[in-house]
């Protein structure tokens, strides 16, 4: 650590420039003409209109096949004319690809490059050039990462739909990240490395130690940008073992273990920490505490743990060189702080923060404050990662205080994308205050030094040595703490117009309401649905709105209104169930009539309630019988007392 701090004294130096970008591939390589035609006219990610599809088809027909290219070289009679035709076609293809790139139509761009690379990789490299291919691939990998982000953003909505439809298909069909874009990118890289008809794949076992170990190798080599892109691609969809493999191969081909550092880009240093040293909190496993038992591992099913070991390809001594520190970015330092946070080494983390940003463990400025134009001046994403690194081991309140103090020192932090920051805060608030009744009971037994043999609450209630009143006070304290913390964060989100609507926060808060923590449950549901209606009015756009159309050179507006409607449907169903279980069946029809989103929802809810009404009535009858039985027992007890007096 001392050497890390010493090296960082050179942070103020100049930044070197890097040109680094990349590509990707997979195992299905061969394409028939029919496949090409069908693939160029359909995509599950974005619908291409007929005119655009026609343009793409025309462009693909312009791409010379390898057989045609060979005939140009061997037919002397037509060589001059054929060369002129080829140059003209190459220019046309290049112009069309530039146009697609300017329009940010990466769906069409990746489709064309996938088919072109399979048809004639040599021509693609000749026309575009290796650096341009790497640049295009870098941008398309960003699109692939965006599809993963969108997937996780919509997961709460998919889960809500599954709950409303009484199906477990959500868990079955949406466990893994979307792979369509990643598969196409892998194919392009694979076609760059091997003959597309050979069937060789870059992730085959025999190529684990040498990616060029193939009789079908094309002779094209991966550059630094390609390795950076391949790491980014696999890291972006949680395949840490594959990202680590690319980093290992990069070290092997560029300088070896002792010389690779001079080829590393700042982004690669950051990704090395994220891959090998727990430097990315979205990969962290969420575990329960003494009060709750749960385990959520985002890497489950994605990383083959047998083949992946942390710190196998990177050591802290690798970046303790004075020459690299002037180039390391805020993202790198953020990853290093997350590494300390995952380990639970918060003292080391705060010493590092004090060394770089001058803020000590108490949140006070004790060193030099960075200028607002300094490249290491913190942003909101840095604050988000700092907060989660501090809160990961249960220090939620301490994390809030420290981050607030840090922000008071660096008051000029640009607050872009506040939504993701508050999603992290809400997630931490949920995990830090979650408890289960069974775990809380066992915790209370241990803390109260209960010496009895009762293992359940029902048994303990009959034991005079069990402090039942103390237990109830303990549960009330846990409930109040959860209510206060989540309620406070929820109020901030509601009252801050700069925080964009979040599927995660609204879905998480609805789950909290369904947990029964609020004393005024009905009113809480009404307040929640009212807030959703306000969000709907704020974000609603028609299906033909210009901002909802793809292929306009910008990212279409999210379907906030559709997501809001789904959450609203779950909320009103939850309120109906609450009323049904609390003997308020007469209020269900007026509730639907007044609070249903529209006529379509009224019909859906009427049908939904109709299926559940027999259960509500049965539950009501059971409660009535229990009540009558209790009255009869009380009457018998009073009669016995009266007779005893006689």
Coordinates of C-alpha atoms in Angstrom, one line a residue:
X1 CA 0.0 0.0 0.0
X2 CA 2.8 2.4 0.8
X3 CA 4.3 1.9 -2.6
X4 CA 0.8 2.6 -4.1
X5 CA 0.7 5.9 -2.2
X6 CA 4.2 6.8 -3.2
X7 CA 3.6 6.1 -6.8
X8 CA 0.4 8.2 -6.8
X9 CA 2.4 11.4 -6.0
X10 CA 3.0 11.5 -9.8
X11 CA -0.8 11.7 -10.5
X12 CA -0.6 15.3 -11.6
X13 CA 1.5 14.4 -14.7
X14 CA 0.4 14.5 -18.3
X15 CA -1.9 11.9 -19.8
X16 CA -0.7 9.8 -22.7
X17 CA -3.1 9.3 -25.6
X18 CA -4.2 5.8 -26.5
X19 CA -6.0 4.5 -29.6
X20 CA -7.8 1.4 -28.3
X21 CA -10.9 -0.2 -29.5
X22 CA -12.2 -3.8 -30.3
X23 CA -14.3 -6.7 -31.7
X24 CA -15.9 -10.1 -30.8
X25 CA -17.2 -13.6 -32.1
X26 CA -19.0 -17.0 -31.5
X27 CA -19.3 -20.5 -32.8
X28 CA -22.0 -20.5 -35.5
X29 CA -20.0 -19.3 -38.4
X30 CA -21.2 -20.6 -41.8
X31 CA -24.0 -18.8 -43.5
X32 CA -26.1 -19.8 -46.5
X33 CA -27.6 -17.3 -48.8
X34 CA -31.0 -17.9 -47.3
X35 CA -29.7 -17.3 -43.8
X36 CA -28.1 -14.1 -44.9
X37 CA -31.4 -12.9 -46.5
X38 CA -33.4 -13.7 -43.4
X39 CA -30.8 -12.3 -41.0
X40 CA -30.7 -9.0 -42.8
X41 CA -34.4 -8.3 -42.5
X42 CA -35.1 -9.1 -38.8
X43 CA -33.8 -8.4 -35.3
X44 CA -35.4 -8.8 -31.9
X45 CA -33.7 -5.7 -30.6
X46 CA -35.0 -3.1 -33.1
X47 CA -37.5 -3.2 -36.0
X48 CA -36.1 -1.9 -39.2
X49 CA -38.6 -0.4 -41.6
X50 CA -39.0 -1.8 -45.1
X51 CA -37.0 1.1 -46.8
X52 CA -34.1 0.6 -44.4
X53 CA -34.2 -3.1 -44.8
X54 CA -34.0 -2.7 -48.6
X55 CA -31.0 -0.4 -48.3
X56 CA -29.2 -2.9 -46.1
X57 CA -30.0 -5.7 -48.5
X58 CA -28.7 -3.7 -51.4
X59 CA -25.5 -2.9 -49.4
X60 CA -24.9 -6.6 -48.6
X61 CA -25.3 -7.5 -52.3
X62 CA -22.6 -5.0 -53.0
X63 CA -20.1 -6.8 -50.8
X64 CA -17.9 -8.9 -53.1
X65 CA -17.6 -12.6 -52.1
X66 CA -14.2 -14.2 -51.7
X67 CA -14.8 -16.2 -54.9
X68 CA -15.5 -13.0 -56.9
X69 CA -12.5 -11.3 -55.4
X70 CA -10.3 -14.2 -56.4
X71 CA -11.7 -14.0 -60.0
X72 CA -10.7 -10.4 -60.1
X73 CA -7.1 -11.3 -59.4
X74 CA -6.9 -14.3 -61.9
X75 CA -8.8 -13.0 -64.9
X76 CA -6.3 -10.8 -66.8
X77 CA -8.8 -9.8 -69.5
X78 CA -11.1 -8.0 -67.2
X79 CA -8.6 -7.0 -64.4
X80 CA -8.6 -3.3 -65.1
X81 CA -12.4 -3.0 -65.3
X82 CA -12.9 -5.3 -62.3
X83 CA -10.5 -3.3 -60.2
X84 CA -12.4 -0.1 -60.9
X85 CA -15.7 -1.8 -60.1
X86 CA -14.3 -3.1 -56.9
X87 CA -13.0 0.3 -55.8
X88 CA -16.3 1.9 -56.5
X89 CA -18.1 -0.8 -54.5
X90 CA -15.7 -0.5 -51.7
X91 CA -16.3 3.3 -51.5
X92 CA -20.0 2.8 -51.6
X93 CA -19.8 0.3 -48.7
X94 CA -17.6 2.6 -46.7
X95 CA -19.9 5.5 -47.2
X96 CA -23.0 3.5 -46.2
X97 CA -21.3 2.2 -43.0
X98 CA -20.2 5.8 -42.1
X99 CA -23.8 6.8 -42.6
X100 CA -25.1 4.0 -40.3
X101 CA -22.6 5.0 -37.7
X102 CA -23.6 8.7 -37.8
X103 CA -27.2 7.7 -37.4
X104 CA -26.2 5.5 -34.5
X105 CA -27.9 2.6 -36.2
X106 CA -25.6 0.0 -34.6
X107 CA -28.1 -2.8 -35.0
X108 CA -27.8 -2.6 -38.8
X109 CA -24.1 -2.0 -38.5
X110 CA -23.3 -5.1 -36.5
X111 CA -25.6 -7.1 -38.8
X112 CA -23.7 -6.1 -41.9
X113 CA -20.3 -6.6 -40.3
X114 CA -21.3 -10.0 -39.0
X115 CA -22.3 -11.2 -42.5
X116 CA -19.5 -9.4 -44.3
X117 CA -16.8 -10.9 -42.0
X118 CA -18.3 -14.4 -42.6
X119 CA -18.4 -13.8 -46.3
X120 CA -15.0 -12.2 -47.0
X121 CA -13.0 -11.0 -44.0
X122 CA -10.1 -10.1 -46.1
X123 CA -12.2 -7.6 -48.1
X124 CA -13.6 -6.2 -44.9
X125 CA -10.2 -5.5 -43.5
X126 CA -9.0 -4.1 -46.8
X127 CA -11.9 -1.7 -47.1
X128 CA -12.3 -0.5 -43.6
X129 CA -8.8 -1.0 -42.1
X130 CA -8.0 -2.7 -38.8
X131 CA -8.2 0.5 -36.7
X132 CA -11.6 1.4 -38.1
X133 CA -12.9 -2.1 -37.4
X134 CA -11.7 -1.8 -33.8
X135 CA -13.4 1.6 -33.4
X136 CA -16.7 0.3 -34.8
X137 CA -16.5 -2.8 -32.5
X138 CA -15.8 -0.6 -29.5
X139 CA -19.0 1.4 -30.2
X140 CA -21.1 -1.7 -30.8
X141 CA -19.8 -3.3 -27.6
X142 CA -21.1 -0.2 -25.8
X143 CA -24.5 -1.0 -27.4
X144 CA -24.2 -4.6 -26.1
X145 CA -23.5 -3.3 -22.6
X146 CA -26.5 -1.0 -22.9
X147 CA -28.7 -4.0 -23.7
X148 CA -27.5 -5.6 -20.5
X149 CA -28.3 -2.4 -18.5
X150 CA -31.7 -2.2 -20.1
X151 CA -32.3 -5.9 -19.2
X152 CA -31.6 -5.3 -15.6
X153 CA -33.6 -2.1 -15.6
X154 CA -36.7 -3.9 -16.9
X155 CA -36.3 -7.0 -14.6
X156 CA -38.5 -5.5 -11.8
X157 CA -41.3 -4.9 -14.3
X158 CA -41.0 -8.5 -15.6
X159 CA -41.1 -9.8 -12.1
X160 CA -44.2 -7.7 -11.4
X161 CA -45.9 -9.1 -14.5
X162 CA -45.1 -12.6 -13.3
X163 CA -46.6 -11.9 -9.9
X164 CA -49.8 -10.6 -11.4
X165 CA -50.0 -13.5 -13.8
X166 CA -49.3 -16.1 -11.0
X167 CA -46.4 -17.6 -12.9
X168 CA -42.8 -18.4 -12.1
X169 CA -41.7 -17.8 -15.7
X170 CA -39.8 -14.7 -14.7
X171 CA -37.2 -16.7 -12.8
X172 CA -36.9 -19.2 -15.6
X173 CA -36.7 -16.9 -18.6
X174 CA -34.9 -13.8 -17.3
X175 CA -32.2 -15.2 -15.1
X176 CA -29.4 -14.5 -17.6
X177 CA -28.4 -11.4 -19.4
X178 CA -29.4 -10.8 -23.1
X179 CA -26.9 -12.5 -25.4
X180 CA -28.0 -11.6 -29.0
X181 CA -25.7 -8.6 -29.4
X182 CA -22.8 -10.4 -27.6
X183 CA -23.2 -13.4 -29.9
X184 CA -23.0 -11.3 -33.0
X185 CA -19.9 -9.4 -31.7
X186 CA -18.2 -12.7 -30.9
X187 CA -18.9 -14.0 -34.4
X188 CA -17.2 -11.0 -35.9
X189 CA -14.1 -11.5 -33.9
X190 CA -14.1 -15.2 -34.6
X191 CA -14.4 -14.5 -38.3
X192 CA -11.4 -12.1 -38.0
X193 CA -9.3 -14.9 -36.5
X194 CA -10.5 -18.0 -38.3
X195 CA -12.0 -19.1 -41.6
X196 CA -15.8 -18.8 -41.1
X197 CA -16.4 -22.2 -42.6
X198 CA -13.9 -24.1 -40.4
X199 CA -16.0 -24.2 -37.3
X200 CA -13.1 -23.2 -35.1
X201 CA -14.1 -21.0 -32.1
X202 CA -11.9 -18.7 -30.1
X203 CA -13.2 -20.2 -26.8
X204 CA -12.4 -23.8 -27.7
X205 CA -10.2 -25.6 -25.2
X206 CA -7.2 -26.0 -27.5
X207 CA -7.0 -22.2 -27.9
X208 CA -7.0 -21.3 -24.2
X209 CA -3.3 -20.8 -24.2
X210 CA -2.8 -19.6 -27.8
X211 CA -5.7 -17.9 -29.6
X212 CA -3.9 -18.3 -32.9
X213 CA -3.6 -22.1 -32.6
X214 CA -5.7 -23.1 -35.6
X215 CA -5.1 -24.5 -39.1
X216 CA -7.9 -22.2 -40.2
X217 CA -6.2 -19.0 -38.8
X218 CA -6.7 -16.0 -41.2
X219 CA -3.4 -14.4 -40.2
X220 CA -5.0 -11.4 -38.7
X221 CA -3.7 -10.5 -35.2
X222 CA -5.5 -8.8 -32.4
X223 CA -4.2 -5.4 -31.5
X224 CA -4.3 -3.7 -28.1
X225 CA -7.6 -2.1 -28.8
X226 CA -9.1 -5.5 -29.6
X227 CA -8.0 -7.0 -26.3
X228 CA -9.4 -4.0 -24.5
X229 CA -12.7 -4.5 -26.3
X230 CA -12.9 -8.2 -25.7
X231 CA -12.3 -7.6 -22.0
X232 CA -15.0 -4.9 -22.0
X233 CA -17.4 -7.2 -23.9
X234 CA -17.2 -10.1 -21.5
X235 CA -16.9 -8.0 -18.3
X236 CA -20.1 -6.1 -19.4
X237 CA -22.2 -9.2 -19.2
X238 CA -20.6 -10.7 -16.1
X239 CA -18.4 -13.3 -17.8
X240 CA -15.4 -12.5 -15.5
X241 CA -13.7 -15.7 -16.3
X242 CA -13.6 -14.9 -20.0
X243 CA -12.5 -11.3 -19.4
X244 CA -9.7 -12.6 -17.2
X245 CA -8.7 -15.0 -20.0
X246 CA -8.4 -12.2 -22.5
X247 CA -6.3 -10.2 -20.0
X248 CA -4.0 -13.2 -19.6
X249 CA -3.6 -13.6 -23.3
X250 CA -2.9 -9.9 -23.7
X251 CA -0.1 -10.1 -21.2
X252 CA 1.3 -13.1 -23.0
X253 CA 1.3 -11.4 -26.5
X254 CA 2.3 -7.9 -25.4
X255 CA 5.5 -7.8 -23.4
X256 CA 5.0 -10.9 -21.1
X257 CA 4.6 -10.6 -17.4
X258 CA 7.4 -8.1 -17.0
X259 CA 6.8 -5.9 -20.1
X260 CA 3.1 -5.8 -20.6
X261 CA 2.6 -2.6 -18.5
X262 CA 3.9 -0.3 -21.2
X263 CA 1.1 -1.5 -23.5
X264 CA -1.7 -1.2 -21.0
X265 CA -4.3 1.6 -21.5
X266 CA -5.9 3.3 -18.5
X267 CA -9.2 1.5 -19.2
X268 CA -7.4 -1.8 -19.2
X269 CA -5.9 -1.1 -15.7
X270 CA -9.4 -0.3 -14.5
X271 CA -10.9 -3.4 -16.0
X272 CA -8.1 -5.5 -14.5
X273 CA -9.1 -4.4 -11.1
X274 CA -12.8 -4.9 -11.8
X275 CA -12.1 -8.4 -13.1
X276 CA -9.5 -9.7 -10.8
X277 CA -9.8 -7.7 -7.6
X278 CA -13.6 -7.2 -6.9
X279 CA -13.3 -3.7 -8.2
X280 CA -16.9 -3.6 -9.6
X281 CA -19.7 -3.6 -7.0
X282 CA -22.4 -4.9 -9.4
X283 CA -20.5 -8.2 -9.3
X284 CA -20.7 -8.5 -5.5
X285 CA -22.7 -11.1 -3.7
X286 CA -25.3 -9.8 -1.3
X287 CA -25.4 -11.8 1.9
X288 CA -27.7 -11.7 4.9
X289 CA -26.9 -10.7 8.4
X290 CA -27.6 -12.1 11.9
X291 CA -31.2 -10.8 11.4
X292 CA -31.8 -12.2 7.9
X293 CA -30.6 -15.1 5.9
X294 CA -30.4 -14.6 2.1
X295 CA -27.8 -14.9 -0.6
X296 CA -27.9 -13.1 -4.0
X297 CA -25.0 -13.8 -6.3
X298 CA -25.1 -11.9 -9.6
X299 CA -22.4 -14.1 -11.0
X300 CA -24.2 -17.4 -10.4
X301 CA -24.5 -19.4 -13.6
X302 CA -22.2 -16.9 -15.5
X303 CA -18.7 -17.5 -14.2
X304 CA -17.1 -21.0 -14.2
X305 CA -15.5 -20.8 -10.8
X306 CA -13.3 -23.8 -11.4
X307 CA -11.4 -21.9 -14.1
X308 CA -11.4 -18.4 -12.5
X309 CA -9.3 -17.4 -9.6
X310 CA -9.0 -13.8 -8.4
X311 CA -5.6 -12.1 -8.6
X312 CA -4.3 -14.8 -11.0
X313 CA -3.4 -12.3 -13.7
X314 CA -2.9 -9.1 -11.8
X315 CA -1.0 -8.0 -8.6
X316 CA -0.8 -4.7 -6.9
X317 CA 2.8 -4.5 -7.7
X318 CA 1.9 -4.4 -11.4
X319 CA 0.6 -0.8 -11.2
X320 CA 3.0 0.5 -8.6
X321 CA 5.1 2.0 -11.3
X322 CA 5.7 5.7 -11.3
X323 CA 5.3 5.8 -15.1
X324 CA 1.7 4.7 -15.2
X325 CA 0.1 6.7 -12.4
X326 CA -0.2 10.0 -14.3
X327 CA -2.5 8.3 -16.7
X328 CA -4.8 6.4 -14.3
X329 CA -8.3 7.8 -14.3
X330 CA -11.0 8.4 -11.7
X331 CA -12.5 5.1 -12.8
X332 CA -9.4 3.3 -11.7
X333 CA -9.3 4.9 -8.3
X334 CA -13.0 4.2 -7.9
X335 CA -12.3 0.5 -8.7
X336 CA -9.5 0.4 -6.1
X337 CA -11.8 1.9 -3.5
X338 CA -14.4 -0.7 -4.3
X339 CA -11.7 -3.4 -3.8
X340 CA -11.0 -2.1 -0.3
X341 CA -14.7 -2.0 0.4
X342 CA -15.4 -5.5 -0.7
X343 CA -12.6 -6.8 1.6
X344 CA -14.0 -4.7 4.5
X345 CA -10.8 -2.8 4.8
X346 CA -12.5 0.5 5.4
X347 CA -9.6 2.0 7.3
X348 CA -7.3 1.4 4.4
X349 CA -9.9 2.8 2.1
X350 CA -10.2 6.1 4.0
X351 CA -6.5 6.5 4.2
X352 CA -6.4 6.2 0.5
X353 CA -9.2 8.7 0.1
X354 CA -7.3 11.1 2.4
X355 CA -4.1 10.7 0.3
X356 CA -5.9 11.4 -3.0
X357 CA -8.7 13.8 -2.1
X358 CA -7.6 15.2 1.3
X359 CA -10.7 14.1 3.2
X360 CA -10.0 12.2 6.4
X361 CA -11.9 9.4 8.1
X362 CA -14.2 11.9 9.9
X363 CA -15.2 13.5 6.6
X364 CA -13.1 16.7 7.1
X365 CA -10.8 18.3 4.6
X366 CA -7.2 17.9 6.0
X367 CA -5.2 17.9 2.8
X368 CA -5.2 19.7 -0.5
X369 CA -8.5 19.9 -2.2
X370 CA -8.5 19.0 -5.9
X371 CA -9.4 21.7 -8.4
X372 CA -12.8 21.3 -10.1
X373 CA -11.0 20.9 -13.5
X374 CA -8.7 18.1 -12.2
X375 CA -9.3 14.8 -13.9
X376 CA -9.6 13.1 -10.5
X377 CA -12.3 15.6 -9.3
X378 CA -15.1 13.2 -8.0
X379 CA -18.4 12.8 -9.8
X380 CA -21.7 11.3 -8.8
X381 CA -20.7 7.9 -10.1
X382 CA -17.7 7.9 -7.8
X383 CA -19.9 8.9 -4.9
X384 CA -22.2 6.1 -5.7
X385 CA -19.4 3.5 -5.6
X386 CA -17.9 5.1 -2.5
X387 CA -21.2 4.9 -0.7
X388 CA -21.8 1.2 -1.6
X389 CA -18.3 0.2 -0.7
X390 CA -18.8 1.7 2.8
X391 CA -22.3 0.3 3.2
X392 CA -21.6 -3.2 1.9
X393 CA -20.7 -4.6 5.3
X394 CA -23.8 -3.1 7.0
X395 CA -22.5 0.4 7.8
X396 CA -25.4 2.2 6.1
X397 CA -25.8 5.2 8.4
X398 CA -22.0 5.7 8.6
X399 CA -21.8 5.5 4.8
X400 CA -24.5 8.1 4.4
X401 CA -22.8 10.5 6.9
X402 CA -19.3 10.1 5.3
X403 CA -20.6 10.6 1.7
X404 CA -22.6 13.7 2.8
X405 CA -19.4 15.1 4.5
X406 CA -17.3 14.2 1.4
X407 CA -19.9 15.9 -0.9
X408 CA -19.8 19.0 1.4
X409 CA -16.1 19.3 0.7
X410 CA -16.4 18.7 -3.0
X411 CA -19.5 20.8 -3.5
X412 CA -19.2 21.2 -7.3
X413 CA -19.8 17.5 -8.1
X414 CA -21.9 17.3 -11.2
X415 CA -25.1 15.4 -10.4
X416 CA -25.8 13.7 -13.7
X417 CA -27.8 10.4 -13.6
X418 CA -28.9 10.8 -9.9
X419 CA -31.2 7.8 -10.5
X420 CA -28.4 5.2 -10.3
X421 CA -27.0 6.8 -7.1
X422 CA -30.4 6.6 -5.3
X423 CA -31.0 3.1 -6.5
X424 CA -27.8 2.1 -4.7
X425 CA -28.9 4.0 -1.6
X426 CA -32.3 2.3 -1.7
X427 CA -30.7 -1.1 -2.2
X428 CA -28.5 -0.6 0.8
X429 CA -31.4 0.7 2.9
X430 CA -33.3 -2.4 2.0
X431 CA -30.4 -4.9 2.8
X432 CA -29.3 -3.1 5.9
X433 CA -32.7 -3.1 7.6
X434 CA -34.1 -6.5 6.3
X435 CA -34.9 -9.1 8.9
X436 CA -36.8 -12.3 9.1
X437 CA -38.9 -13.3 12.1
X438 CA -37.1 -16.7 12.5
X439 CA -33.6 -15.1 12.3
X440 CA -34.6 -12.3 14.6
X441 CA -36.0 -14.7 17.2
X442 CA -32.8 -16.8 17.2
X443 CA -30.7 -13.6 17.5
X444 CA -32.8 -12.4 20.4
X445 CA -32.4 -15.8 22.2
X446 CA -28.6 -15.5 21.8
X447 CA -28.4 -11.8 22.9
X448 CA -30.7 -12.2 25.9
X449 CA -28.7 -15.3 27.0
X450 CA -31.8 -17.4 27.2
X451 CA -31.0 -20.7 28.9
X452 CA -34.1 -22.7 28.0
X453 CA -34.5 -25.3 25.3
X454 CA -37.2 -23.8 23.3
X455 CA -36.4 -23.5 19.6
X456 CA -39.6 -21.8 18.3
X457 CA -41.5 -18.7 19.4
X458 CA -44.6 -20.8 20.1
X459 CA -42.7 -22.9 22.6
X460 CA -40.9 -19.9 24.2
X461 CA -44.1 -18.1 24.9
X462 CA -45.1 -20.8 27.4
X463 CA -41.7 -20.6 29.1
X464 CA -41.7 -18.2 32.1
X465 CA -37.9 -17.7 31.7
X466 CA -38.4 -16.2 28.2
X467 CA -38.7 -12.4 28.0
X468 CA -41.6 -12.3 25.7
X469 CA -42.3 -8.6 26.3
X470 CA -38.6 -7.8 25.6
X471 CA -38.8 -9.8 22.4
X472 CA -41.9 -7.8 21.2
X473 CA -40.0 -4.6 21.9
X474 CA -37.0 -5.9 19.9
X475 CA -39.2 -6.7 16.9
X476 CA -40.9 -3.3 17.2
X477 CA -37.5 -1.6 17.2
X478 CA -36.5 -3.5 14.0
X479 CA -39.7 -2.7 12.3
X480 CA -39.5 1.0 13.2
X481 CA -35.9 1.2 12.0
X482 CA -36.8 -0.3 8.7
X483 CA -39.8 2.0 8.4
X484 CA -37.9 5.1 9.2
X485 CA -34.9 4.4 6.9
X486 CA -36.8 3.3 3.9
X487 CA -39.5 6.0 4.4
X488 CA -36.8 8.7 4.6
X489 CA -35.1 7.6 1.4
X490 CA -38.5 7.2 -0.4
X491 CA -39.4 10.7 0.6
X492 CA -36.2 12.1 -0.9
X493 CA -36.8 10.2 -4.2
X494 CA -40.5 11.5 -4.3
X495 CA -39.6 15.1 -3.7
X496 CA -36.6 15.4 -6.0
X497 CA -37.7 16.1 -9.6
X498 CA -34.2 15.6 -10.8
X499 CA -34.3 11.8 -10.0
X500 CA -35.7 10.1 -13.1
X501 CA -38.3 7.4 -12.6
X502 CA -36.7 4.2 -11.4
X503 CA -38.3 0.7 -12.0
X504 CA -36.1 -0.7 -9.2
X505 CA -37.0 1.9 -6.5
X506 CA -40.7 1.8 -7.2
X507 CA -40.8 -2.0 -7.3
X508 CA -38.7 -2.3 -4.2
X509 CA -40.9 0.1 -2.3
X510 CA -44.0 -1.8 -3.3
X511 CA -42.4 -5.0 -2.0
X512 CA -41.8 -3.1 1.3
X513 CA -45.5 -2.1 1.5
X514 CA -46.5 -5.7 0.9
X515 CA -44.3 -6.7 3.9
X516 CA -46.7 -4.9 6.3
X517 CA -44.3 -2.5 7.9
X518 CA -46.5 0.5 7.6
X519 CA -49.1 1.2 10.4
X520 CA -51.5 2.9 7.9
X521 CA -51.3 0.2 5.2
X522 CA -54.3 1.3 3.2
X523 CA -53.3 4.9 3.1
X524 CA -49.7 3.9 2.1
X525 CA -51.1 2.0 -0.9
X526 CA -53.2 5.0 -1.9
X527 CA -50.2 7.4 -1.6
X528 CA -48.1 5.0 -3.7
X529 CA -50.7 4.7 -6.5
X530 CA -51.1 8.5 -6.4
X531 CA -47.3 8.9 -6.9
X532 CA -47.4 6.5 -9.8
X533 CA -50.2 8.5 -11.5
X534 CA -48.2 11.6 -11.2
X535 CA -45.2 9.9 -12.8
X536 CA -47.5 8.6 -15.6
X537 CA -48.7 12.1 -16.4
X538 CA -45.1 13.3 -16.4
X539 CA -43.7 10.6 -18.7
X540 CA -46.6 9.6 -20.9
X541 CA -46.0 9.7 -24.7
X542 CA -48.0 8.1 -27.5
X543 CA -46.7 5.1 -29.3
X544 CA -46.2 7.2 -32.5
X545 CA -44.3 9.9 -30.6
X546 CA -41.1 11.0 -32.4
X547 CA -39.1 10.4 -29.2
X548 CA -40.2 6.7 -29.1
X549 CA -39.0 5.9 -32.7
X550 CA -35.8 4.1 -33.3
X551 CA -33.2 5.0 -36.0
X552 CA -33.5 8.7 -35.5
X553 CA -29.9 9.2 -34.4
X554 CA -30.6 9.2 -30.7
X555 CA -31.7 6.6 -28.1
X556 CA -35.5 6.3 -28.0
X557 CA -37.3 7.5 -24.8
X558 CA -37.9 4.6 -22.3
X559 CA -41.3 3.2 -22.0
X560 CA -41.8 4.7 -18.6
X561 CA -45.6 4.9 -19.0
X562 CA -45.9 1.2 -19.8
X563 CA -43.7 0.2 -16.8
X564 CA -45.7 2.5 -14.5
X565 CA -48.9 0.8 -15.6
X566 CA -47.5 -2.6 -14.7
X567 CA -46.5 -1.5 -11.2
X568 CA -49.8 0.2 -10.7
X569 CA -51.6 -3.0 -11.6
X570 CA -49.6 -4.9 -9.0
X571 CA -50.2 -2.2 -6.4
X572 CA -54.0 -2.1 -6.8
X573 CA -54.1 -5.9 -6.7
X574 CA -52.1 -5.9 -3.5
X575 CA -54.5 -3.4 -2.0
X576 CA -57.5 -5.5 -3.1
X577 CA -55.9 -8.6 -1.4
X578 CA -55.3 -6.5 1.7
X579 CA -58.9 -5.5 1.9
X580 CA -60.1 -9.0 1.0
X581 CA -58.1 -10.5 3.9
X582 CA -59.3 -7.9 6.3
X583 CA -63.1 -8.5 5.9
X584 CA -63.6 -5.5 3.6
X585 CA -65.1 -7.3 0.6
X586 CA -67.8 -4.6 0.2
X587 CA -65.1 -2.1 -0.7
X588 CA -63.5 -4.0 -3.6
X589 CA -66.0 -3.0 -6.3
X590 CA -65.8 0.7 -5.5
X591 CA -62.0 0.5 -5.3
X592 CA -61.8 -0.9 -8.8
X593 CA -64.3 1.6 -10.1
X594 CA -62.5 4.6 -8.7
X595 CA -58.9 3.6 -8.9
X596 CA -58.5 1.4 -12.0
X597 CA -56.1 2.9 -14.6
X598 CA -58.6 2.7 -17.4
X599 CA -61.5 0.6 -18.7
X600 CA -59.1 -2.2 -19.7
X601 CA -57.7 -2.4 -16.2
X602 CA -61.3 -2.4 -14.8
X603 CA -62.1 -5.5 -16.8
X604 CA -58.8 -7.2 -15.8
X605 CA -59.3 -6.5 -12.1
X606 CA -63.0 -7.6 -12.2
X607 CA -62.0 -10.9 -13.7
X608 CA -59.0 -11.2 -11.2
X609 CA -61.2 -10.5 -8.2
X610 CA -63.9 -12.9 -9.5
X611 CA -61.4 -15.8 -9.4
X612 CA -60.3 -14.9 -5.8
X613 CA -63.6 -14.0 -4.3
X614 CA -64.3 -17.7 -3.2
X615 CA -61.0 -17.6 -1.3
X616 CA -61.8 -14.2 0.3
X617 CA -65.2 -15.5 1.4
X618 CA -63.8 -18.7 2.7
X619 CA -61.2 -16.8 4.7
X620 CA -63.9 -14.5 6.0
X621 CA -66.1 -17.4 7.1
X622 CA -63.1 -19.0 8.8
X623 CA -62.4 -15.8 10.7
X624 CA -66.1 -15.6 11.7
X625 CA -66.1 -19.1 13.0
X626 CA -63.0 -18.4 15.0
X627 CA -64.6 -15.3 16.4
X628 CA -67.8 -17.1 17.4
X629 CA -65.8 -19.9 19.0
X630 CA -63.8 -17.4 21.0
X631 CA -67.1 -15.8 22.2
X632 CA -68.5 -19.1 23.1
X633 CA -65.4 -19.9 25.1
X634 CA -65.6 -16.6 26.9
X635 CA -69.3 -17.2 27.7
X636 CA -68.5 -20.6 29.1
X637 CA -65.7 -19.2 31.2
X638 CA -68.1 -16.5 32.6
X639 CA -70.8 -19.1 33.3
X640 CA -68.3 -21.3 35.2
X641 CA -67.2 -18.3 37.2
X642 CA -70.8 -17.4 38.0
X643 CA -71.6 -21.0 39.0
X644 CA -68.6 -21.2 41.3
X645 CA -69.9 -18.1 43.1
X646 CA -73.2 -19.9 43.7

